[in-house]
Amino acid sequence: MQQYNRKNSILIADDDLDDCYLVEEALCESGLNFNLSFVHDGIELLQYLRQLGSHAGSQPVHRPDLILLDLNMPRKDGREALAEVKADPNLRSIPVVVLSISSADEDILRTYDMGGAGFIVKPTNVSDMVEILRVLNEYWFEVVELSGVEHMNRNLNN
Amino acid sequence: MSKNAKPVVFLMADDDPDDRLLIKEAFQESLITNTIFFVEDGVELMDYLHRKEKYKNPGDSPMPDLILLDLNMPRKDGREALAEIKSDPHLRYIPVVVLTTSKAEEDIMRSYDIGAAGYITKPVTFDGLVEAIKGLKRYWVQIVRLPAIDVAKE
Protein backbone atom coordinates (compact mmCIF):
# COMPACT_ATOMS: atom_id res chain seq x y z
CA MET A 1 0.00 0.00 0.00
CA GLN A 2 1.10 3.53 -0.65
CA GLN A 3 2.18 6.31 1.67
CA TYR A 4 1.01 9.85 0.99
CA ASN A 5 2.31 13.18 2.07
CA ARG A 6 -0.96 15.02 1.81
CA LYS A 7 -4.42 14.27 3.05
CA ASN A 8 -6.88 13.03 0.47
CA SER A 9 -10.09 14.92 0.05
CA ILE A 10 -13.67 13.98 -0.69
CA LEU A 11 -16.30 16.52 -1.68
CA ILE A 12 -19.89 15.54 -0.91
CA ALA A 13 -22.81 17.10 -2.74
CA ASP A 14 -25.98 16.40 -0.77
CA ASP A 15 -28.90 18.63 0.20
CA ASP A 16 -29.96 16.44 3.13
CA LEU A 17 -28.20 17.67 6.26
CA ASP A 18 -28.96 14.47 8.17
CA ASP A 19 -27.19 12.48 5.46
CA CYS A 20 -24.20 14.85 5.60
CA TYR A 21 -24.10 14.38 9.36
CA LEU A 22 -24.24 10.59 8.93
CA VAL A 23 -21.13 10.71 6.73
CA GLU A 24 -19.30 12.97 9.22
CA GLU A 25 -20.20 10.68 12.09
CA ALA A 26 -19.11 7.62 10.11
CA LEU A 27 -15.81 9.26 9.19
CA CYS A 28 -15.19 10.04 12.85
CA GLU A 29 -16.00 6.48 13.87
CA SER A 30 -13.95 4.92 11.09
CA GLY A 31 -10.73 6.56 12.21
CA LEU A 32 -9.96 7.24 8.55
CA ASN A 33 -8.00 10.33 7.75
CA PHE A 34 -9.21 12.38 4.81
CA ASN A 35 -10.64 15.85 4.35
CA LEU A 36 -14.37 16.05 3.91
CA SER A 37 -16.13 19.07 2.40
CA PHE A 38 -19.80 19.59 1.69
CA VAL A 39 -21.88 21.41 -0.88
CA HIS A 40 -25.65 21.20 -0.92
CA ASP A 41 -26.82 21.25 -4.52
CA GLY A 42 -25.55 20.98 -8.08
CA ILE A 43 -25.09 24.72 -8.55
CA GLU A 44 -22.96 25.00 -5.42
CA LEU A 45 -20.96 21.95 -6.54
CA LEU A 46 -20.05 23.58 -9.86
CA GLN A 47 -19.30 26.87 -8.11
CA TYR A 48 -17.02 25.10 -5.64
CA LEU A 49 -15.15 23.29 -8.41
CA ARG A 50 -14.85 26.40 -10.57
CA GLN A 51 -14.31 28.72 -7.60
CA LEU A 52 -17.21 30.96 -8.47
CA GLY A 53 -20.08 32.56 -6.52
CA SER A 54 -19.77 32.05 -2.78
CA HIS A 55 -16.67 29.92 -3.46
CA ALA A 56 -14.87 32.64 -5.45
CA GLY A 57 -11.26 33.03 -4.43
CA SER A 58 -11.63 30.40 -1.73
CA GLN A 59 -8.35 29.48 -0.09
CA PRO A 60 -6.68 27.13 -0.16
CA VAL A 61 -7.48 26.32 -3.75
CA HIS A 62 -8.65 22.78 -3.44
CA ARG A 63 -9.55 20.26 -6.03
CA PRO A 64 -11.23 17.22 -4.48
CA ASP A 65 -9.77 13.79 -5.18
CA LEU A 66 -13.22 12.29 -5.29
CA ILE A 67 -16.78 13.60 -5.51
CA LEU A 68 -19.69 11.80 -3.83
CA LEU A 69 -22.86 12.96 -5.52
CA ASP A 70 -26.47 12.73 -4.43
CA LEU A 71 -28.94 12.50 -7.33
CA ASN A 72 -31.99 14.31 -6.02
CA MET A 73 -31.10 17.86 -5.06
CA PRO A 74 -32.82 21.23 -5.57
CA ARG A 75 -31.81 23.88 -8.15
CA LYS A 76 -29.50 21.54 -10.12
CA ASP A 77 -29.78 17.83 -9.48
CA GLY A 78 -27.00 15.24 -9.48
CA ARG A 79 -27.73 14.02 -13.01
CA GLU A 80 -27.28 17.49 -14.48
CA ALA A 81 -24.25 18.21 -12.30
CA LEU A 82 -22.59 14.92 -13.34
CA ALA A 83 -23.15 15.69 -17.02
CA GLU A 84 -21.63 19.16 -16.53
CA VAL A 85 -18.58 17.94 -14.63
CA LYS A 86 -17.92 15.25 -17.24
CA ALA A 87 -18.31 17.74 -20.11
CA ASP A 88 -15.80 20.19 -18.58
CA PRO A 89 -12.21 19.48 -19.73
CA ASN A 90 -10.88 21.00 -16.49
CA LEU A 91 -13.04 18.86 -14.22
CA ARG A 92 -13.81 15.62 -15.99
CA SER A 93 -10.78 13.72 -14.69
CA ILE A 94 -12.16 13.92 -11.13
CA PRO A 95 -13.91 10.62 -10.31
CA VAL A 96 -17.57 11.05 -9.39
CA VAL A 97 -19.34 8.35 -7.40
CA VAL A 98 -23.09 8.59 -6.96
CA LEU A 99 -24.38 8.09 -3.41
CA SER A 100 -28.15 8.08 -3.59
CA ILE A 101 -31.20 6.57 -1.94
CA SER A 102 -32.30 5.55 -5.42
CA SER A 103 -31.67 2.00 -6.54
CA ALA A 104 -33.60 2.37 -9.80
CA ASP A 105 -31.98 0.51 -12.72
CA GLU A 106 -32.43 3.61 -14.86
CA ASP A 107 -30.51 5.83 -12.41
CA ILE A 108 -27.70 3.26 -12.15
CA LEU A 109 -27.37 2.82 -15.91
CA ARG A 110 -27.53 6.55 -16.57
CA THR A 111 -24.86 7.28 -13.96
CA TYR A 112 -22.36 4.98 -15.70
CA ASP A 113 -23.47 6.16 -19.11
CA MET A 114 -22.57 9.74 -18.15
CA GLY A 115 -19.17 8.77 -16.77
CA GLY A 116 -19.88 8.04 -13.11
CA ALA A 117 -17.20 5.89 -11.47
CA GLY A 118 -19.56 4.01 -9.19
CA PHE A 119 -23.10 3.96 -7.85
CA ILE A 120 -23.64 3.36 -4.14
CA VAL A 121 -27.03 3.08 -2.49
CA LYS A 122 -27.05 5.38 0.53
CA PRO A 123 -27.10 3.47 3.82
CA THR A 124 -29.36 4.52 6.66
CA ASN A 125 -27.12 3.64 9.59
CA VAL A 126 -23.66 4.68 10.69
CA SER A 127 -22.04 1.23 10.67
CA ASP A 128 -22.95 0.62 7.02
CA MET A 129 -21.65 4.10 6.18
CA VAL A 130 -18.38 3.34 7.99
CA GLU A 131 -17.96 0.22 5.84
CA ILE A 132 -18.63 2.22 2.67
CA LEU A 133 -16.10 4.90 3.65
CA ARG A 134 -13.50 2.22 4.39
CA VAL A 135 -13.95 0.60 1.00
CA LEU A 136 -14.04 3.96 -0.81
CA ASN A 137 -10.87 4.99 0.98
CA GLU A 138 -9.17 1.70 0.17
CA TYR A 139 -10.09 1.70 -3.52
CA TRP A 140 -9.62 5.38 -4.39
CA PHE A 141 -6.75 6.25 -2.08
CA GLU A 142 -4.80 3.00 -1.77
CA VAL A 143 -5.49 0.74 -4.74
CA VAL A 144 -5.75 3.23 -7.60
CA GLU A 145 -3.56 6.10 -8.69
CA LEU A 146 -5.37 9.41 -9.07
CA SER A 147 -4.58 12.05 -11.60
CA GLY A 148 -3.25 15.54 -11.11
CA VAL A 149 -0.10 17.42 -10.24
CA GLU A 150 -1.05 17.26 -6.56
CA HIS A 151 -0.54 13.51 -6.72
CA MET A 152 2.87 13.49 -8.32
CA ASN A 153 4.45 12.76 -4.92
CA ARG A 154 2.72 9.44 -4.76
CA ASN A 155 4.37 8.08 -7.82
CA LEU A 156 7.81 9.14 -6.62
CA ASN A 157 7.23 7.48 -3.28
CA ASN A 158 6.18 4.10 -4.59
CA MET B 1 -22.35 -9.80 0.42
CA SER B 2 -22.71 -8.66 -3.16
CA LYS B 3 -24.96 -5.70 -3.86
CA ASN B 4 -25.52 -7.05 -7.35
CA ALA B 5 -28.06 -9.71 -8.20
CA LYS B 6 -25.81 -11.77 -10.45
CA PRO B 7 -22.13 -12.75 -10.15
CA VAL B 8 -19.95 -10.00 -11.53
CA VAL B 9 -18.22 -10.85 -14.81
CA PHE B 10 -14.76 -9.36 -15.34
CA LEU B 11 -13.01 -9.09 -18.69
CA MET B 12 -9.27 -8.50 -18.76
CA ALA B 13 -7.35 -7.27 -21.81
CA ASP B 14 -3.61 -7.91 -21.49
CA ASP B 15 -1.08 -9.12 -24.05
CA ASP B 16 1.36 -10.54 -21.49
CA PRO B 17 0.60 -14.23 -20.80
CA ASP B 18 2.48 -14.12 -17.47
CA ASP B 19 0.39 -11.17 -16.30
CA ARG B 20 -2.82 -12.89 -17.37
CA LEU B 21 -1.84 -15.95 -15.34
CA LEU B 22 -0.94 -13.82 -12.31
CA ILE B 23 -4.26 -11.97 -12.48
CA LYS B 24 -6.11 -15.26 -12.76
CA GLU B 25 -4.33 -16.59 -9.68
CA ALA B 26 -4.84 -13.32 -7.79
CA PHE B 27 -8.58 -13.58 -8.53
CA GLN B 28 -8.58 -17.13 -7.13
CA GLU B 29 -6.61 -15.99 -4.05
CA SER B 30 -8.97 -13.13 -3.29
CA LEU B 31 -11.73 -15.52 -2.22
CA ILE B 32 -14.73 -13.76 -3.72
CA THR B 33 -15.72 -15.97 -6.62
CA ASN B 34 -16.34 -14.15 -9.84
CA THR B 35 -15.83 -15.03 -13.43
CA ILE B 36 -12.94 -13.55 -15.34
CA PHE B 37 -12.43 -13.76 -19.09
CA PHE B 38 -9.33 -12.75 -21.03
CA VAL B 39 -8.52 -11.14 -24.34
CA GLU B 40 -5.03 -10.38 -25.61
CA ASP B 41 -5.18 -6.96 -27.24
CA GLY B 42 -7.48 -4.06 -28.09
CA VAL B 43 -8.69 -5.61 -31.34
CA GLU B 44 -9.78 -8.79 -29.52
CA LEU B 45 -11.37 -6.68 -26.79
CA MET B 46 -13.51 -4.79 -29.31
CA ASP B 47 -14.37 -8.06 -31.12
CA TYR B 48 -15.46 -9.53 -27.80
CA LEU B 49 -17.61 -6.51 -26.90
CA HIS B 50 -19.17 -6.41 -30.38
CA ARG B 51 -19.59 -10.22 -30.36
CA LYS B 52 -17.57 -10.72 -33.51
CA GLU B 53 -15.58 -13.71 -34.77
CA LYS B 54 -14.91 -16.25 -32.02
CA TYR B 55 -16.95 -14.25 -29.49
CA LYS B 56 -20.32 -14.79 -31.19
CA ASN B 57 -21.71 -17.07 -28.51
CA PRO B 58 -22.93 -15.12 -25.43
CA GLY B 59 -22.67 -18.32 -23.37
CA ASP B 60 -18.89 -18.50 -23.87
CA SER B 61 -18.29 -14.77 -23.85
CA PRO B 62 -20.86 -12.96 -21.70
CA MET B 63 -20.91 -9.17 -21.62
CA PRO B 64 -18.59 -8.03 -18.83
CA ASP B 65 -19.70 -5.96 -15.85
CA LEU B 66 -16.22 -4.51 -15.56
CA ILE B 67 -13.22 -4.32 -17.88
CA LEU B 68 -9.60 -4.46 -16.68
CA LEU B 69 -7.46 -2.86 -19.34
CA ASP B 70 -3.73 -2.94 -19.95
CA LEU B 71 -2.44 0.16 -21.77
CA ASN B 72 0.47 -1.15 -23.82
CA MET B 73 -0.73 -3.85 -26.18
CA PRO B 74 -0.04 -4.63 -29.86
CA ARG B 75 -2.47 -3.94 -32.75
CA LYS B 76 -4.77 -1.70 -30.72
CA ASP B 77 -3.53 -0.37 -27.41
CA GLY B 78 -5.54 0.28 -24.25
CA ARG B 79 -5.79 4.04 -24.82
CA GLU B 80 -7.47 3.55 -28.19
CA ALA B 81 -9.72 0.78 -26.89
CA LEU B 82 -10.79 2.91 -23.89
CA ALA B 83 -11.61 5.86 -26.14
CA GLU B 84 -13.63 3.57 -28.44
CA ILE B 85 -15.58 2.00 -25.57
CA LYS B 86 -16.35 5.37 -23.97
CA SER B 87 -17.57 6.89 -27.24
CA ASP B 88 -19.84 3.95 -28.05
CA PRO B 89 -23.39 4.49 -26.70
CA HIS B 90 -23.88 0.72 -26.40
CA LEU B 91 -20.68 0.08 -24.45
CA ARG B 92 -19.82 3.19 -22.48
CA TYR B 93 -21.85 2.15 -19.43
CA ILE B 94 -19.28 -0.58 -18.71
CA PRO B 95 -16.74 0.66 -16.13
CA VAL B 96 -13.15 0.31 -17.31
CA VAL B 97 -10.29 0.11 -14.81
CA VAL B 98 -6.79 0.50 -16.21
CA LEU B 99 -4.26 -2.05 -14.93
CA THR B 100 -0.81 -1.31 -16.29
CA THR B 101 2.89 -1.11 -15.55
CA SER B 102 2.94 2.55 -16.65
CA LYS B 103 3.21 5.11 -13.86
CA ALA B 104 3.39 8.07 -16.22
CA GLU B 105 1.27 10.99 -15.02
CA GLU B 106 0.23 11.57 -18.62
CA ASP B 107 -1.23 8.05 -18.84
CA ILE B 108 -3.05 8.48 -15.52
CA MET B 109 -4.46 11.88 -16.47
CA ARG B 110 -5.47 10.76 -19.94
CA SER B 111 -7.12 7.56 -18.72
CA TYR B 112 -9.40 9.46 -16.31
CA ASP B 113 -9.94 12.13 -18.91
CA ILE B 114 -11.36 9.63 -21.40
CA GLY B 115 -13.48 7.91 -18.79
CA ALA B 116 -11.55 5.30 -16.81
CA ALA B 117 -13.11 4.39 -13.45
CA GLY B 118 -9.75 3.72 -11.84
CA TYR B 119 -6.08 3.38 -12.71
CA ILE B 120 -4.03 0.68 -11.03
CA THR B 121 -0.28 0.34 -11.52
CA LYS B 122 0.55 -3.36 -11.52
CA PRO B 123 2.07 -4.21 -8.14
CA VAL B 124 5.51 -5.81 -8.41
CA THR B 125 4.80 -8.64 -5.96
CA PHE B 126 2.09 -11.30 -6.13
CA ASP B 127 0.92 -10.38 -2.61
CA GLY B 128 0.61 -6.77 -3.72
CA LEU B 129 -1.44 -7.87 -6.71
CA VAL B 130 -3.75 -9.98 -4.52
CA GLU B 131 -4.28 -6.99 -2.21
CA ALA B 132 -5.09 -4.75 -5.17
CA ILE B 133 -7.57 -7.28 -6.59
CA LYS B 134 -9.18 -7.66 -3.16
CA GLY B 135 -9.59 -3.88 -2.90
CA LEU B 136 -10.94 -3.77 -6.45
CA LYS B 137 -13.51 -6.45 -5.64
CA ARG B 138 -14.54 -4.95 -2.31
CA TYR B 139 -15.38 -1.75 -4.16
CA TRP B 140 -16.93 -3.03 -7.39
CA VAL B 141 -18.56 -6.24 -6.10
CA GLN B 142 -19.51 -5.52 -2.49
CA ILE B 143 -20.20 -1.79 -2.27
CA VAL B 144 -21.09 -0.56 -5.73
CA ARG B 145 -24.19 -1.30 -7.79
CA LEU B 146 -23.39 -2.13 -11.39
CA PRO B 147 -25.83 -1.67 -14.28
CA ALA B 148 -28.14 -4.59 -14.92
CA ILE B 149 -27.00 -5.86 -18.31
CA ASP B 150 -30.51 -6.79 -19.45
CA VAL B 151 -31.59 -3.20 -19.01
CA ALA B 152 -28.49 -1.92 -20.74
CA LYS B 153 -29.12 -4.02 -23.81
CA GLU B 154 -32.52 -2.54 -24.52
Coordinates of C-alpha atoms in Angstrom, one line a residue:
Chain A
M1 CA 0.0 0.0 0.0
Q2 CA 1.1 3.5 -0.7
Q3 CA 2.2 6.3 1.7
Y4 CA 1.0 9.8 1.0
N5 CA 2.3 13.2 2.1
R6 CA -1.0 15.0 1.8
K7 CA -4.4 14.3 3.0
N8 CA -6.9 13.0 0.5
S9 CA -10.1 14.9 0.1
I10 CA -13.7 14.0 -0.7
L11 CA -16.3 16.5 -1.7
I12 CA -19.9 15.5 -0.9
A13 CA -22.8 17.1 -2.7
D14 CA -26.0 16.4 -0.8
D15 CA -28.9 18.6 0.2
D16 CA -30.0 16.4 3.1
L17 CA -28.2 17.7 6.3
D18 CA -29.0 14.5 8.2
D19 CA -27.2 12.5 5.5
C20 CA -24.2 14.8 5.6
Y21 CA -24.1 14.4 9.4
L22 CA -24.2 10.6 8.9
V23 CA -21.1 10.7 6.7
E24 CA -19.3 13.0 9.2
E25 CA -20.2 10.7 12.1
A26 CA -19.1 7.6 10.1
L27 CA -15.8 9.3 9.2
C28 CA -15.2 10.0 12.9
E29 CA -16.0 6.5 13.9
S30 CA -13.9 4.9 11.1
G31 CA -10.7 6.6 12.2
L32 CA -10.0 7.2 8.5
N33 CA -8.0 10.3 7.8
F34 CA -9.2 12.4 4.8
N35 CA -10.6 15.8 4.3
L36 CA -14.4 16.0 3.9
S37 CA -16.1 19.1 2.4
F38 CA -19.8 19.6 1.7
V39 CA -21.9 21.4 -0.9
H40 CA -25.7 21.2 -0.9
D41 CA -26.8 21.3 -4.5
G42 CA -25.5 21.0 -8.1
I43 CA -25.1 24.7 -8.6
E44 CA -23.0 25.0 -5.4
L45 CA -21.0 21.9 -6.5
L46 CA -20.1 23.6 -9.9
Q47 CA -19.3 26.9 -8.1
Y48 CA -17.0 25.1 -5.6
L49 CA -15.2 23.3 -8.4
R50 CA -14.8 26.4 -10.6
Q51 CA -14.3 28.7 -7.6
L52 CA -17.2 31.0 -8.5
G53 CA -20.1 32.6 -6.5
S54 CA -19.8 32.1 -2.8
H55 CA -16.7 29.9 -3.5
A56 CA -14.9 32.6 -5.5
G57 CA -11.3 33.0 -4.4
S58 CA -11.6 30.4 -1.7
Q59 CA -8.4 29.5 -0.1
P60 CA -6.7 27.1 -0.2
V61 CA -7.5 26.3 -3.7
H62 CA -8.6 22.8 -3.4
R63 CA -9.5 20.3 -6.0
P64 CA -11.2 17.2 -4.5
D65 CA -9.8 13.8 -5.2
L66 CA -13.2 12.3 -5.3
I67 CA -16.8 13.6 -5.5
L68 CA -19.7 11.8 -3.8
L69 CA -22.9 13.0 -5.5
D70 CA -26.5 12.7 -4.4
L71 CA -28.9 12.5 -7.3
N72 CA -32.0 14.3 -6.0
M73 CA -31.1 17.9 -5.1
P74 CA -32.8 21.2 -5.6
R75 CA -31.8 23.9 -8.1
K76 CA -29.5 21.5 -10.1
D77 CA -29.8 17.8 -9.5
G78 CA -27.0 15.2 -9.5
R79 CA -27.7 14.0 -13.0
E80 CA -27.3 17.5 -14.5
A81 CA -24.2 18.2 -12.3
L82 CA -22.6 14.9 -13.3
A83 CA -23.2 15.7 -17.0
E84 CA -21.6 19.2 -16.5
V85 CA -18.6 17.9 -14.6
K86 CA -17.9 15.3 -17.2
A87 CA -18.3 17.7 -20.1
D88 CA -15.8 20.2 -18.6
P89 CA -12.2 19.5 -19.7
N90 CA -10.9 21.0 -16.5
L91 CA -13.0 18.9 -14.2
R92 CA -13.8 15.6 -16.0
S93 CA -10.8 13.7 -14.7
I94 CA -12.2 13.9 -11.1
P95 CA -13.9 10.6 -10.3
V96 CA -17.6 11.0 -9.4
V97 CA -19.3 8.4 -7.4
V98 CA -23.1 8.6 -7.0
L99 CA -24.4 8.1 -3.4
S100 CA -28.2 8.1 -3.6
I101 CA -31.2 6.6 -1.9
S102 CA -32.3 5.5 -5.4
S103 CA -31.7 2.0 -6.5
A104 CA -33.6 2.4 -9.8
D105 CA -32.0 0.5 -12.7
E106 CA -32.4 3.6 -14.9
D107 CA -30.5 5.8 -12.4
I108 CA -27.7 3.3 -12.1
L109 CA -27.4 2.8 -15.9
R110 CA -27.5 6.5 -16.6
T111 CA -24.9 7.3 -14.0
Y112 CA -22.4 5.0 -15.7
D113 CA -23.5 6.2 -19.1
M114 CA -22.6 9.7 -18.1
G115 CA -19.2 8.8 -16.8
G116 CA -19.9 8.0 -13.1
A117 CA -17.2 5.9 -11.5
G118 CA -19.6 4.0 -9.2
F119 CA -23.1 4.0 -7.8
I120 CA -23.6 3.4 -4.1
V121 CA -27.0 3.1 -2.5
K122 CA -27.0 5.4 0.5
P123 CA -27.1 3.5 3.8
T124 CA -29.4 4.5 6.7
N125 CA -27.1 3.6 9.6
V126 CA -23.7 4.7 10.7
S127 CA -22.0 1.2 10.7
D128 CA -23.0 0.6 7.0
M129 CA -21.7 4.1 6.2
V130 CA -18.4 3.3 8.0
E131 CA -18.0 0.2 5.8
I132 CA -18.6 2.2 2.7
L133 CA -16.1 4.9 3.6
R134 CA -13.5 2.2 4.4
V135 CA -13.9 0.6 1.0
L136 CA -14.0 4.0 -0.8
N137 CA -10.9 5.0 1.0
E138 CA -9.2 1.7 0.2
Y139 CA -10.1 1.7 -3.5
W140 CA -9.6 5.4 -4.4
F141 CA -6.8 6.3 -2.1
E142 CA -4.8 3.0 -1.8
V143 CA -5.5 0.7 -4.7
V144 CA -5.8 3.2 -7.6
E145 CA -3.6 6.1 -8.7
L146 CA -5.4 9.4 -9.1
S147 CA -4.6 12.1 -11.6
G148 CA -3.2 15.5 -11.1
V149 CA -0.1 17.4 -10.2
E150 CA -1.1 17.3 -6.6
H151 CA -0.5 13.5 -6.7
M152 CA 2.9 13.5 -8.3
N153 CA 4.4 12.8 -4.9
R154 CA 2.7 9.4 -4.8
N155 CA 4.4 8.1 -7.8
L156 CA 7.8 9.1 -6.6
N157 CA 7.2 7.5 -3.3
N158 CA 6.2 4.1 -4.6
Chain B
M1 CA -22.4 -9.8 0.4
S2 CA -22.7 -8.7 -3.2
K3 CA -25.0 -5.7 -3.9
N4 CA -25.5 -7.1 -7.3
A5 CA -28.1 -9.7 -8.2
K6 CA -25.8 -11.8 -10.4
P7 CA -22.1 -12.8 -10.1
V8 CA -19.9 -10.0 -11.5
V9 CA -18.2 -10.8 -14.8
F10 CA -14.8 -9.4 -15.3
L11 CA -13.0 -9.1 -18.7
M12 CA -9.3 -8.5 -18.8
A13 CA -7.3 -7.3 -21.8
D14 CA -3.6 -7.9 -21.5
D15 CA -1.1 -9.1 -24.0
D16 CA 1.4 -10.5 -21.5
P17 CA 0.6 -14.2 -20.8
D18 CA 2.5 -14.1 -17.5
D19 CA 0.4 -11.2 -16.3
R20 CA -2.8 -12.9 -17.4
L21 CA -1.8 -15.9 -15.3
L22 CA -0.9 -13.8 -12.3
I23 CA -4.3 -12.0 -12.5
K24 CA -6.1 -15.3 -12.8
E25 CA -4.3 -16.6 -9.7
A26 CA -4.8 -13.3 -7.8
F27 CA -8.6 -13.6 -8.5
Q28 CA -8.6 -17.1 -7.1
E29 CA -6.6 -16.0 -4.0
S30 CA -9.0 -13.1 -3.3
L31 CA -11.7 -15.5 -2.2
I32 CA -14.7 -13.8 -3.7
T33 CA -15.7 -16.0 -6.6
N34 CA -16.3 -14.2 -9.8
T35 CA -15.8 -15.0 -13.4
I36 CA -12.9 -13.5 -15.3
F37 CA -12.4 -13.8 -19.1
F38 CA -9.3 -12.8 -21.0
V39 CA -8.5 -11.1 -24.3
E40 CA -5.0 -10.4 -25.6
D41 CA -5.2 -7.0 -27.2
G42 CA -7.5 -4.1 -28.1
V43 CA -8.7 -5.6 -31.3
E44 CA -9.8 -8.8 -29.5
L45 CA -11.4 -6.7 -26.8
M46 CA -13.5 -4.8 -29.3
D47 CA -14.4 -8.1 -31.1
Y48 CA -15.5 -9.5 -27.8
L49 CA -17.6 -6.5 -26.9
H50 CA -19.2 -6.4 -30.4
R51 CA -19.6 -10.2 -30.4
K52 CA -17.6 -10.7 -33.5
E53 CA -15.6 -13.7 -34.8
K54 CA -14.9 -16.2 -32.0
Y55 CA -17.0 -14.2 -29.5
K56 CA -20.3 -14.8 -31.2
N57 CA -21.7 -17.1 -28.5
P58 CA -22.9 -15.1 -25.4
G59 CA -22.7 -18.3 -23.4
D60 CA -18.9 -18.5 -23.9
S61 CA -18.3 -14.8 -23.8
P62 CA -20.9 -13.0 -21.7
M63 CA -20.9 -9.2 -21.6
P64 CA -18.6 -8.0 -18.8
D65 CA -19.7 -6.0 -15.9
L66 CA -16.2 -4.5 -15.6
I67 CA -13.2 -4.3 -17.9
L68 CA -9.6 -4.5 -16.7
L69 CA -7.5 -2.9 -19.3
D70 CA -3.7 -2.9 -20.0
L71 CA -2.4 0.2 -21.8
N72 CA 0.5 -1.1 -23.8
M73 CA -0.7 -3.8 -26.2
P74 CA 0.0 -4.6 -29.9
R75 CA -2.5 -3.9 -32.8
K76 CA -4.8 -1.7 -30.7
D77 CA -3.5 -0.4 -27.4
G78 CA -5.5 0.3 -24.3
R79 CA -5.8 4.0 -24.8
E80 CA -7.5 3.5 -28.2
A81 CA -9.7 0.8 -26.9
L82 CA -10.8 2.9 -23.9
A83 CA -11.6 5.9 -26.1
E84 CA -13.6 3.6 -28.4
I85 CA -15.6 2.0 -25.6
K86 CA -16.3 5.4 -24.0
S87 CA -17.6 6.9 -27.2
D88 CA -19.8 3.9 -28.1
P89 CA -23.4 4.5 -26.7
H90 CA -23.9 0.7 -26.4
L91 CA -20.7 0.1 -24.4
R92 CA -19.8 3.2 -22.5
Y93 CA -21.8 2.2 -19.4
I94 CA -19.3 -0.6 -18.7
P95 CA -16.7 0.7 -16.1
V96 CA -13.2 0.3 -17.3
V97 CA -10.3 0.1 -14.8
V98 CA -6.8 0.5 -16.2
L99 CA -4.3 -2.0 -14.9
T100 CA -0.8 -1.3 -16.3
T101 CA 2.9 -1.1 -15.6
S102 CA 2.9 2.5 -16.7
K103 CA 3.2 5.1 -13.9
A104 CA 3.4 8.1 -16.2
E105 CA 1.3 11.0 -15.0
E106 CA 0.2 11.6 -18.6
D107 CA -1.2 8.1 -18.8
I108 CA -3.0 8.5 -15.5
M109 CA -4.5 11.9 -16.5
R110 CA -5.5 10.8 -19.9
S111 CA -7.1 7.6 -18.7
Y112 CA -9.4 9.5 -16.3
D113 CA -9.9 12.1 -18.9
I114 CA -11.4 9.6 -21.4
G115 CA -13.5 7.9 -18.8
A116 CA -11.6 5.3 -16.8
A117 CA -13.1 4.4 -13.5
G118 CA -9.8 3.7 -11.8
Y119 CA -6.1 3.4 -12.7
I120 CA -4.0 0.7 -11.0
T121 CA -0.3 0.3 -11.5
K122 CA 0.5 -3.4 -11.5
P123 CA 2.1 -4.2 -8.1
V124 CA 5.5 -5.8 -8.4
T125 CA 4.8 -8.6 -6.0
F126 CA 2.1 -11.3 -6.1
D127 CA 0.9 -10.4 -2.6
G128 CA 0.6 -6.8 -3.7
L129 CA -1.4 -7.9 -6.7
V130 CA -3.8 -10.0 -4.5
E131 CA -4.3 -7.0 -2.2
A132 CA -5.1 -4.7 -5.2
I133 CA -7.6 -7.3 -6.6
K134 CA -9.2 -7.7 -3.2
G135 CA -9.6 -3.9 -2.9
L136 CA -10.9 -3.8 -6.4
K137 CA -13.5 -6.4 -5.6
R138 CA -14.5 -5.0 -2.3
Y139 CA -15.4 -1.8 -4.2
W140 CA -16.9 -3.0 -7.4
V141 CA -18.6 -6.2 -6.1
Q142 CA -19.5 -5.5 -2.5
I143 CA -20.2 -1.8 -2.3
V144 CA -21.1 -0.6 -5.7
R145 CA -24.2 -1.3 -7.8
L146 CA -23.4 -2.1 -11.4
P147 CA -25.8 -1.7 -14.3
A148 CA -28.1 -4.6 -14.9
I149 CA -27.0 -5.9 -18.3
D150 CA -30.5 -6.8 -19.5
V151 CA -31.6 -3.2 -19.0
A152 CA -28.5 -1.9 -20.7
K153 CA -29.1 -4.0 -23.8
E154 CA -32.5 -2.5 -24.5

